Each structure stands twice: as C-alpha cells, then as structure tokens.
mmCIF file of C-alpha atoms in Angstrom:
data_model
loop_
_atom_site.group_PDB
_atom_site.id
_atom_site.type_symbol
_atom_site.label_atom_id
_atom_site.label_comp_id
_atom_site.label_asym_id
_atom_site.label_seq_id
_atom_site.Cartn_x
_atom_site.Cartn_y
_atom_site.Cartn_z
ATOM 1 C CA MET A 1 2.872 21.371 23.591
ATOM 2 C CA MET A 2 1.338 19.976 26.790
ATOM 3 C CA ASN A 3 3.069 20.226 30.140
ATOM 4 C CA ARG A 4 3.300 17.123 32.322
ATOM 5 C CA ARG A 5 0.126 17.800 34.298
ATOM 6 C CA GLU A 6 -1.860 18.349 31.103
ATOM 7 C CA PHE A 7 -0.332 15.182 29.654
ATOM 8 C CA LEU A 8 -1.404 13.125 32.654
ATOM 9 C CA ALA A 9 -4.858 14.657 32.658
ATOM 10 C CA SER A 10 -5.318 13.887 28.965
ATOM 11 C CA GLY A 11 -5.275 10.158 29.650
ATOM 12 C CA LEU A 12 -2.466 9.650 27.143
ATOM 13 C CA ALA A 13 0.046 8.974 29.910
ATOM 14 C CA ALA A 14 -1.576 5.693 30.918
ATOM 15 C CA THR A 15 -1.534 4.461 27.340
ATOM 16 C CA VAL A 16 2.128 5.320 26.859
ATOM 17 C CA LEU A 17 3.266 4.008 30.226
ATOM 18 C CA HIS A 18 1.584 0.625 30.034
ATOM 19 C CA SER A 19 1.606 -0.081 26.316
ATOM 20 C CA ALA A 20 5.322 0.549 25.851
ATOM 21 C CA PRO A 21 7.073 -0.716 29.000
ATOM 22 C CA GLY A 22 10.387 -1.276 27.240
ATOM 23 C CA ARG A 23 10.818 2.248 25.913
ATOM 24 C CA VAL A 24 13.001 4.810 27.648
ATOM 25 C CA PHE A 25 12.413 8.497 27.021
ATOM 26 C CA ALA A 26 15.022 11.197 27.546
ATOM 27 C CA ARG A 27 13.946 13.362 30.471
ATOM 28 C CA PRO A 28 13.746 17.142 30.172
ATOM 29 C CA ASP A 29 16.277 17.668 32.960
ATOM 30 C CA SER A 30 19.791 17.433 31.568
ATOM 31 C CA GLY A 31 19.013 14.516 29.253
ATOM 32 C CA ARG A 32 18.059 12.144 32.070
ATOM 33 C CA THR A 33 17.386 8.627 30.811
ATOM 34 C CA PHE A 34 16.581 6.928 34.126
ATOM 35 C CA ARG A 35 13.149 6.885 35.700
ATOM 36 C CA VAL A 36 12.394 7.968 39.267
ATOM 37 C CA ALA A 37 10.084 6.114 41.641
ATOM 38 C CA HIS A 38 9.320 6.105 45.350
ATOM 39 C CA VAL A 39 9.094 3.056 47.583
ATOM 40 C CA GLY A 40 5.501 2.785 48.712
ATOM 41 C CA ASN A 41 5.912 2.039 52.403
ATOM 42 C CA ILE A 42 6.462 5.675 53.345
ATOM 43 C CA TRP A 43 2.649 5.785 53.041
ATOM 44 C CA PRO A 44 1.901 2.781 55.243
ATOM 45 C CA ASP A 45 -1.873 3.026 55.423
ATOM 46 C CA SER A 46 -2.576 1.626 51.961
ATOM 47 C CA VAL A 47 -0.985 1.018 48.590
ATOM 48 C CA GLU A 48 -3.869 2.970 47.074
ATOM 49 C CA GLU A 49 -2.815 6.102 48.962
ATOM 50 C CA ALA A 50 0.819 5.491 47.991
ATOM 51 C CA ILE A 51 -0.119 5.296 44.302
ATOM 52 C CA ARG A 52 -2.157 8.496 44.458
ATOM 53 C CA GLU A 53 0.622 10.369 46.247
ATOM 54 C CA CYS A 54 3.340 9.201 43.855
ATOM 55 C CA GLY A 55 1.250 10.424 40.951
ATOM 56 C CA ARG A 56 0.403 13.734 42.616
ATOM 57 C CA LEU A 57 4.050 14.438 43.435
ATOM 58 C CA GLY A 58 5.235 13.696 39.908
ATOM 59 C CA PHE A 59 7.101 10.426 40.438
ATOM 60 C CA GLU A 60 7.160 8.214 37.362
ATOM 61 C CA GLY A 61 6.681 5.022 39.306
ATOM 62 C CA ILE A 62 6.114 3.282 42.611
ATOM 63 C CA GLU A 63 7.954 0.369 44.238
ATOM 64 C CA PRO A 64 5.637 -1.361 46.708
ATOM 65 C CA TYR A 65 6.431 -4.244 49.008
ATOM 66 C CA MET A 66 4.784 -7.624 48.583
ATOM 67 C CA GLY A 67 2.899 -7.258 51.854
ATOM 68 C CA SER A 68 1.044 -4.172 50.644
ATOM 69 C CA ILE A 69 -0.268 -5.639 47.380
ATOM 70 C CA VAL A 70 -1.320 -9.128 48.492
ATOM 71 C CA LYS A 71 -4.978 -8.483 47.632
ATOM 72 C CA TYR A 72 -3.951 -7.649 44.052
ATOM 73 C CA VAL A 73 -1.658 -10.615 43.373
ATOM 74 C CA ASP A 74 -4.477 -12.614 41.757
ATOM 75 C CA ARG A 75 -6.018 -9.589 40.015
ATOM 76 C CA PRO A 76 -3.147 -7.471 38.725
ATOM 77 C CA GLN A 77 -5.337 -5.651 36.214
ATOM 78 C CA ALA A 78 -7.228 -3.972 39.064
ATOM 79 C CA LEU A 79 -3.925 -2.601 40.353
ATOM 80 C CA ALA A 80 -2.898 -1.578 36.828
ATOM 81 C CA GLU A 81 -6.049 0.521 36.583
ATOM 82 C CA LEU A 82 -5.102 2.395 39.763
ATOM 83 C CA LEU A 83 -1.635 3.053 38.349
ATOM 84 C CA ASP A 84 -3.123 4.253 35.073
ATOM 85 C CA ALA A 85 -5.422 6.637 36.899
ATOM 86 C CA ALA A 86 -2.424 8.124 38.731
ATOM 87 C CA GLY A 87 -0.326 8.269 35.541
ATOM 88 C CA ILE A 88 2.516 6.173 36.953
ATOM 89 C CA ARG A 89 4.102 2.755 36.460
ATOM 90 C CA MET A 90 5.136 -0.042 38.768
ATOM 91 C CA ALA A 91 8.929 0.072 38.909
ATOM 92 C CA THR A 92 9.055 -3.312 40.628
ATOM 93 C CA CYS A 93 7.575 -4.977 43.688
ATOM 94 C CA SER A 94 9.849 -6.252 46.429
ATOM 95 C CA ASN A 95 9.589 -9.827 47.633
ATOM 96 C CA GLY A 96 8.813 -10.912 51.177
ATOM 97 C CA GLY A 97 5.723 -11.203 53.280
ATOM 98 C CA ALA A 98 4.288 -14.263 54.964
ATOM 99 C CA SER A 99 3.039 -15.741 51.684
ATOM 100 C CA MET A 100 6.412 -15.927 49.901
ATOM 101 C CA ALA A 101 9.271 -18.250 50.852
ATOM 102 C CA ASP A 102 12.509 -16.252 50.874
ATOM 103 C CA ASN A 103 15.371 -18.422 52.105
ATOM 104 C CA PHE A 104 18.239 -18.540 49.608
ATOM 105 C CA THR A 105 20.867 -20.071 51.922
ATOM 106 C CA ASP A 106 19.150 -23.176 53.351
ATOM 107 C CA PRO A 107 19.311 -26.023 50.790
ATOM 108 C CA SER A 108 16.071 -27.479 52.176
ATOM 109 C CA ARG A 109 14.202 -24.225 51.424
ATOM 110 C CA VAL A 110 15.753 -23.174 48.141
ATOM 111 C CA GLU A 111 13.394 -24.974 45.740
ATOM 112 C CA GLU A 112 10.223 -23.521 47.228
ATOM 113 C CA THR A 113 11.890 -20.098 47.326
ATOM 114 C CA ILE A 114 12.823 -20.255 43.647
ATOM 115 C CA ALA A 115 9.362 -21.490 42.650
ATOM 116 C CA ALA A 116 7.542 -18.777 44.593
ATOM 117 C CA HIS A 117 9.678 -15.983 43.183
ATOM 118 C CA ALA A 118 9.587 -17.272 39.604
ATOM 119 C CA THR A 119 5.801 -17.501 39.702
ATOM 120 C CA PHE A 120 5.483 -13.962 41.060
ATOM 121 C CA ALA A 121 7.782 -12.583 38.364
ATOM 122 C CA ARG A 122 5.929 -14.392 35.577
ATOM 123 C CA ASP A 123 2.340 -13.849 36.709
ATOM 124 C CA PHE A 124 2.565 -10.448 38.387
ATOM 125 C CA LEU A 125 5.653 -8.372 37.559
ATOM 126 C CA ALA A 126 5.550 -9.205 33.863
ATOM 127 C CA HIS A 127 1.944 -8.010 33.728
ATOM 128 C CA PHE A 128 3.226 -4.499 34.524
ATOM 129 C CA GLY A 129 6.220 -4.632 32.194
ATOM 130 C CA CYS A 130 8.633 -4.494 35.141
ATOM 131 C CA SER A 131 12.210 -4.647 33.912
ATOM 132 C CA HIS A 132 13.675 -5.918 37.201
ATOM 133 C CA PHE A 133 12.738 -7.846 40.339
ATOM 134 C CA LYS A 134 14.299 -6.355 43.456
ATOM 135 C CA ILE A 135 14.624 -9.003 46.152
ATOM 136 C CA ASN A 136 16.067 -9.391 49.624
ATOM 137 C CA VAL A 137 17.658 -12.764 50.266
ATOM 138 C CA GLY A 138 16.630 -13.314 53.957
ATOM 139 C CA PRO A 139 16.456 -14.595 56.559
ATOM 140 C CA GLN A 140 18.142 -11.989 58.714
ATOM 141 C CA ARG A 141 21.581 -12.953 59.979
ATOM 142 C CA GLU A 142 22.292 -13.057 63.687
ATOM 143 C CA GLY A 143 25.805 -11.631 63.665
ATOM 144 C CA GLY A 144 28.885 -13.585 62.647
ATOM 145 C CA THR A 145 29.931 -14.417 59.124
ATOM 146 C CA ILE A 146 28.292 -16.257 56.271
ATOM 147 C CA GLY A 147 30.198 -19.356 55.228
ATOM 148 C CA ASP A 148 31.297 -20.007 51.659
ATOM 149 C CA GLU A 149 28.968 -22.993 51.421
ATOM 150 C CA GLN A 150 25.998 -20.741 52.177
ATOM 151 C CA LEU A 151 27.186 -18.227 49.598
ATOM 152 C CA ARG A 152 27.502 -21.011 47.037
ATOM 153 C CA THR A 153 23.977 -22.164 47.835
ATOM 154 C CA MET A 154 22.729 -18.596 47.451
ATOM 155 C CA ALA A 155 24.541 -18.069 44.171
ATOM 156 C CA LYS A 156 23.259 -21.330 42.701
ATOM 157 C CA ALA A 157 19.702 -20.397 43.681
ATOM 158 C CA LEU A 158 20.022 -16.896 42.238
ATOM 159 C CA ASN A 159 21.382 -18.288 38.976
ATOM 160 C CA GLU A 160 18.435 -20.633 38.623
ATOM 161 C CA LEU A 161 15.886 -18.004 39.595
ATOM 162 C CA GLY A 162 17.514 -15.457 37.288
ATOM 163 C CA LYS A 163 17.116 -17.832 34.343
ATOM 164 C CA ARG A 164 13.431 -18.246 35.113
ATOM 165 C CA THR A 165 12.721 -14.534 35.583
ATOM 166 C CA ALA A 166 14.615 -13.792 32.368
ATOM 167 C CA GLU A 167 12.104 -15.988 30.544
ATOM 168 C CA ALA A 168 9.459 -13.517 31.722
ATOM 169 C CA GLY A 169 11.560 -10.544 30.580
ATOM 170 C CA VAL A 170 12.491 -9.554 34.130
ATOM 171 C CA ARG A 171 16.032 -9.068 35.435
ATOM 172 C CA LEU A 172 16.695 -10.535 38.864
ATOM 173 C CA ALA A 173 18.241 -7.850 41.090
ATOM 174 C CA PRO A 174 19.062 -8.952 44.663
ATOM 175 C CA HIS A 175 19.641 -6.145 47.161
ATOM 176 C CA PRO A 176 22.772 -6.111 49.375
ATOM 177 C CA HIS A 177 21.152 -5.250 52.701
ATOM 178 C CA LEU A 178 22.269 -4.688 56.277
ATOM 179 C CA TRP A 179 21.796 -7.629 58.638
ATOM 180 C CA SER A 180 21.154 -10.076 55.804
ATOM 181 C CA PRO A 181 23.262 -12.929 54.378
ATOM 182 C CA PHE A 182 24.098 -10.596 51.483
ATOM 183 C CA GLU A 183 25.580 -7.505 53.130
ATOM 184 C CA ARG A 184 29.359 -7.151 53.222
ATOM 185 C CA GLN A 185 31.937 -6.499 50.537
ATOM 186 C CA GLU A 186 33.301 -10.044 50.554
ATOM 187 C CA GLU A 187 29.796 -11.504 50.303
ATOM 188 C CA VAL A 188 28.777 -9.274 47.416
ATOM 189 C CA ASP A 189 32.051 -9.929 45.585
ATOM 190 C CA ARG A 190 31.726 -13.682 46.054
ATOM 191 C CA VAL A 191 28.119 -13.836 44.855
ATOM 192 C CA LEU A 192 28.951 -11.724 41.805
ATOM 193 C CA GLU A 193 31.846 -14.074 41.077
ATOM 194 C CA LEU A 194 29.654 -17.167 41.370
ATOM 195 C CA THR A 195 26.642 -15.919 39.408
ATOM 196 C CA ASP A 196 26.053 -15.549 35.690
ATOM 197 C CA PRO A 197 25.982 -11.871 34.630
ATOM 198 C CA ARG A 198 23.315 -12.742 32.073
ATOM 199 C CA TYR A 199 20.878 -13.673 34.832
ATOM 200 C CA VAL A 200 21.852 -12.019 38.120
ATOM 201 C CA TYR A 201 22.088 -8.250 38.597
ATOM 202 C CA LEU A 202 21.937 -5.998 41.666
ATOM 203 C CA THR A 203 19.822 -3.340 43.302
ATOM 204 C CA ALA A 204 22.431 -0.889 44.598
ATOM 205 C CA ASP A 205 21.303 1.023 47.692
ATOM 206 C CA THR A 206 23.431 4.057 48.557
ATOM 207 C CA ALA A 207 22.808 3.768 52.304
ATOM 208 C CA HIS A 208 23.226 0.019 52.730
ATOM 209 C CA LEU A 209 26.410 -0.074 50.682
ATOM 210 C CA THR A 210 27.943 2.741 52.737
ATOM 211 C CA LEU A 211 26.919 1.344 56.127
ATOM 212 C CA ALA A 212 28.404 -2.032 55.150
ATOM 213 C CA GLY A 213 31.762 -0.358 54.532
ATOM 214 C CA MET A 214 31.597 0.156 50.776
ATOM 215 C CA ASP A 215 31.903 3.378 48.767
ATOM 216 C CA PRO A 216 28.718 3.530 46.645
ATOM 217 C CA VAL A 217 30.329 5.764 44.005
ATOM 218 C CA LYS A 218 33.236 3.361 43.582
ATOM 219 C CA PHE A 219 30.877 0.394 43.729
ATOM 220 C CA LEU A 220 28.717 1.797 40.930
ATOM 221 C CA SER A 221 31.773 2.521 38.798
ATOM 222 C CA GLU A 222 33.229 -0.950 39.248
ATOM 223 C CA HIS A 223 30.020 -2.959 38.969
ATOM 224 C CA TYR A 224 27.940 -0.793 36.674
ATOM 225 C CA ASP A 225 27.208 -3.612 34.219
ATOM 226 C CA ARG A 226 25.679 -5.680 37.043
ATOM 227 C CA VAL A 227 23.449 -2.908 38.428
ATOM 228 C CA ALA A 228 19.810 -3.091 37.297
ATOM 229 C CA ALA A 229 18.289 -0.629 39.754
ATOM 230 C CA ILE A 230 19.190 2.001 42.328
ATOM 231 C CA HIS A 231 17.873 2.945 45.768
ATOM 232 C CA PHE A 232 18.562 6.486 46.953
ATOM 233 C CA LYS A 233 18.757 6.828 50.723
ATOM 234 C CA ASP A 234 20.955 9.054 52.894
ATOM 235 C CA ILE A 235 22.583 8.416 56.262
ATOM 236 C CA PRO A 236 24.297 10.561 58.928
ATOM 237 C CA ALA A 237 27.344 12.482 57.694
ATOM 238 C CA LYS A 238 29.643 10.657 60.128
ATOM 239 C CA TYR A 239 29.301 7.528 57.974
ATOM 240 C CA ARG A 240 30.755 9.126 54.810
ATOM 241 C CA GLY A 241 33.717 6.911 53.896
ATOM 242 C CA TYR A 242 32.766 4.431 56.637
ATOM 243 C CA GLN A 243 34.893 1.278 56.854
ATOM 244 C CA GLY A 244 32.645 -0.757 59.148
ATOM 245 C CA PRO A 245 31.685 -2.789 61.044
ATOM 246 C CA SER A 246 28.038 -2.352 60.122
ATOM 247 C CA PRO A 247 25.868 -0.610 62.710
ATOM 248 C CA THR A 248 23.678 -3.013 64.658
ATOM 249 C CA ARG A 249 19.906 -3.305 64.637
ATOM 250 C CA GLU A 250 19.884 -2.018 68.200
ATOM 251 C CA GLU A 251 21.732 1.123 67.127
ATOM 252 C CA HIS A 252 19.142 1.640 64.398
ATOM 253 C CA ARG A 253 16.302 1.160 66.877
ATOM 254 C CA GLN A 254 17.750 3.814 69.156
ATOM 255 C CA VAL A 255 18.636 6.375 66.475
ATOM 256 C CA GLY A 256 17.385 5.919 62.913
ATOM 257 C CA LEU A 257 20.174 5.369 60.401
ATOM 258 C CA TYR A 258 18.193 6.465 57.343
ATOM 259 C CA LYS A 259 18.033 10.230 56.878
ATOM 260 C CA ARG A 260 16.613 12.787 54.473
ATOM 261 C CA MET A 261 18.630 13.397 51.340
ATOM 262 C CA GLY A 262 21.382 15.901 51.997
ATOM 263 C CA ALA A 263 22.228 14.565 55.455
ATOM 264 C CA GLY A 264 25.793 14.131 54.202
ATOM 265 C CA GLY A 265 26.512 10.416 54.403
ATOM 266 C CA VAL A 266 26.185 9.804 50.662
ATOM 267 C CA ASP A 267 27.767 11.749 47.800
ATOM 268 C CA PHE A 268 24.665 11.855 45.619
ATOM 269 C CA VAL A 269 26.178 14.416 43.252
ATOM 270 C CA ALA A 270 29.060 12.114 42.282
ATOM 271 C CA PHE A 271 26.775 9.078 42.191
ATOM 272 C CA THR A 272 24.214 10.773 39.931
ATOM 273 C CA LYS A 273 26.985 12.029 37.659
ATOM 274 C CA ILE A 274 27.909 8.420 36.874
ATOM 275 C CA LEU A 275 24.276 7.541 36.165
ATOM 276 C CA ARG A 276 24.096 10.379 33.660
ATOM 277 C CA GLU A 277 27.459 9.701 32.065
ATOM 278 C CA LYS A 278 26.585 6.030 31.611
ATOM 279 C CA LYS A 279 23.057 6.900 30.422
ATOM 280 C CA PHE A 280 21.553 4.597 33.035
ATOM 281 C CA SER A 281 18.075 3.597 31.871
ATOM 282 C CA GLY A 282 16.753 1.699 34.887
ATOM 283 C CA TRP A 283 14.779 2.859 37.903
ATOM 284 C CA VAL A 284 16.068 5.064 40.709
ATOM 285 C CA SER A 285 13.770 4.678 43.718
ATOM 286 C CA LEU A 286 13.747 6.869 46.806
ATOM 287 C CA ASP A 287 13.731 4.144 49.430
ATOM 288 C CA TYR A 288 12.283 5.665 52.579
ATOM 289 C CA GLY A 289 9.863 4.253 55.097
ATOM 290 C CA ARG A 290 7.608 6.341 57.310
ATOM 291 C CA PRO A 291 9.701 8.896 59.255
ATOM 292 C CA ARG A 292 9.950 8.620 63.015
ATOM 293 C CA PRO A 293 7.895 11.101 65.060
ATOM 294 C CA GLU A 294 10.893 13.352 65.719
ATOM 295 C CA GLU A 295 11.665 13.509 61.985
ATOM 296 C CA GLY A 296 8.474 15.307 60.963
ATOM 297 C CA SER A 297 5.477 14.371 58.855
ATOM 298 C CA VAL A 298 5.465 12.158 55.781
ATOM 299 C CA ALA A 299 4.551 15.171 53.628
ATOM 300 C CA ASP A 300 7.462 17.258 54.946
ATOM 301 C CA TYR A 301 9.871 14.362 54.526
ATOM 302 C CA VAL A 302 8.886 13.650 50.935
ATOM 303 C CA ASP A 303 8.751 17.343 49.991
ATOM 304 C CA HIS A 304 12.279 17.814 51.315
ATOM 305 C CA ASN A 305 13.600 14.917 49.240
ATOM 306 C CA VAL A 306 11.806 16.091 46.105
ATOM 307 C CA GLN A 307 13.302 19.548 46.561
ATOM 308 C CA TYR A 308 16.760 18.005 47.003
ATOM 309 C CA LEU A 309 16.340 16.079 43.764
ATOM 310 C CA ASN A 310 15.366 19.268 41.978
ATOM 311 C CA ASP A 311 17.751 21.819 43.506
ATOM 312 C CA VAL A 312 20.887 19.767 44.106
ATOM 313 C CA LEU A 313 20.761 16.917 41.590
ATOM 314 C CA ASP A 314 18.838 18.651 38.797
ATOM 315 C CA ILE A 315 16.341 15.799 38.779
ATOM 316 C CA ARG A 316 12.967 17.405 38.156
ATOM 317 C CA LEU A 317 9.855 15.292 38.496
#
C-alpha cells in the first residue's frame, strides 16, 4: 500500500484526478466524501506558486480567481499540466476580473454577462472536470436595499446561465457575499424562490452568511439540496449568532473581519457534522486571502488552518 506522498510521486495521482473527474472517493478520515481545496489568492504572487503550495500541503484542489489565470484561459492544457505535476485538481475558478462582464442586476448588461460566463464554463471549467462554477453577482452595492425588480432580473439571468452551464456539466453556484446585491437573508430566500433548483445552486460561505445575519449551520440544514460548494472562513467570536446589520467595508478596512479557523465566530464542528451526515460530495475550500501584516506570514496562517482541520475537525489532508 502506498501512502499519499508515494501515490503523488508515482504519477498515478494525475491520471486518476484528471481522467475521472466525476468520481468521489471516501477519504481515510472518518469516511469523508467531500474534497478539500484552498482558494489561490492567499499566495498572491502567482497562480503557479499557489498550485505548488496546495500540492505540497496536501490539499486536493485549488480555487483560483479569474484574474490570476487570465494567461491560461486560451490554453487550459498548460494549466492542467501544472495541476497534474502538483497532484491536485481545479475545484472551480471564480468569475470576475476586467475581462468578464459580471452584472446580473442591470437588464442592459445581463446578456453579455450570461454569454461571458457560459463561454468560460464551457471552454475552461469543463476542460478540468469542474463540477461547479462559483460566481459573485456584482457590482458591489452602495448601501440600501435591493429592489424586487433587481432580484427578479438576477434570478432570470441565473436561471438562463444555469441552463447553459448545465449543458457543459457544470453546476452554477452563486455566492451570497457581503456588500453585493446577493447578501442578506431576504435576498437569498427570494432568489432561491425565483430560480430553478435544477440549474441554480449556491456556494455557502460560513463567514459571509454569519456576517449577513444568518446562522450557517441552520442555513446548511435548510438549504442543503441547493448547496453545491462550501467556503470555510472564520470571523471574530463576537459575531457568533450575529443578527446584523452587516459590518461595513470601512469596518473591514480598519480591522479585518476574516480570521484564522478557531477564532470562534463559526461553529465549524456542527457545520462539518452535517456535511458528514449528509455525505456531502462537493468541494470545501478554505477561502482566505493574504493575511494582514499583523496576522503573521502566509505560511503560519495556512499551517494554523491545516492543523485546525486535522485536530479539531478530523479532516486530514
């Protein structure tokens, strides 16, 4: 029997990971069926470094942002070779960046937004066997509320885009996100009501849900069938059970809202218990950007989170 490092070194890992993207293997830690990735922007210098580090640390996948892989959009096989060499997969690639229209609430921008996203899912994500497309629905809101007409426009666009990505074998999974048109409980509920569950799923982020006044454990329980992917991110303990209003961007600029796992704002034990009980088979991505200077080095930050996964959640990479 080979251990994981020997398996990766043998070259068999690349064959298994990229030739059988639809298969899900039970993990050695407590029968885990979900796969664990890291968002790539914690290593901001290059996607190549991010891929190498994810492989070295034992993550099963990486979730880069569109802006970091622009040079590979027209040559996905070159990126696939880097992933193969590291023994990891692409979990998904987030939308955004100057080259991709991303306005789901302005009727005059919706068609180009749908077309750009559908093309990316078909020509890029499908090449890597990605099972979902995590998207933000920008542009950023400037306070206030989002009207029902805007939510209807968004839902109609997501339905259409979801149909097109489904043709490529990719689930559309918009991300409820602070300071966006898709943030608060009433907005999420309304969009779920207006969209077809066959075509529109969610990326559930533990931090963003909590900071918007929702209980992520309850949210996962109630909307499990609509959740395609998970983002793990902690926040300060004072926000556990938070009822809102959402913290402002200025508050986040002054004191970072996103903290190392174990900070106390999110009940990861209860959340992970549901994932195991339901035999969740999607991706769980640690969604952390580069830590601020006072928070330590990237290596320390990632090592802490990996240890938390192992020691507290029994998720061994």
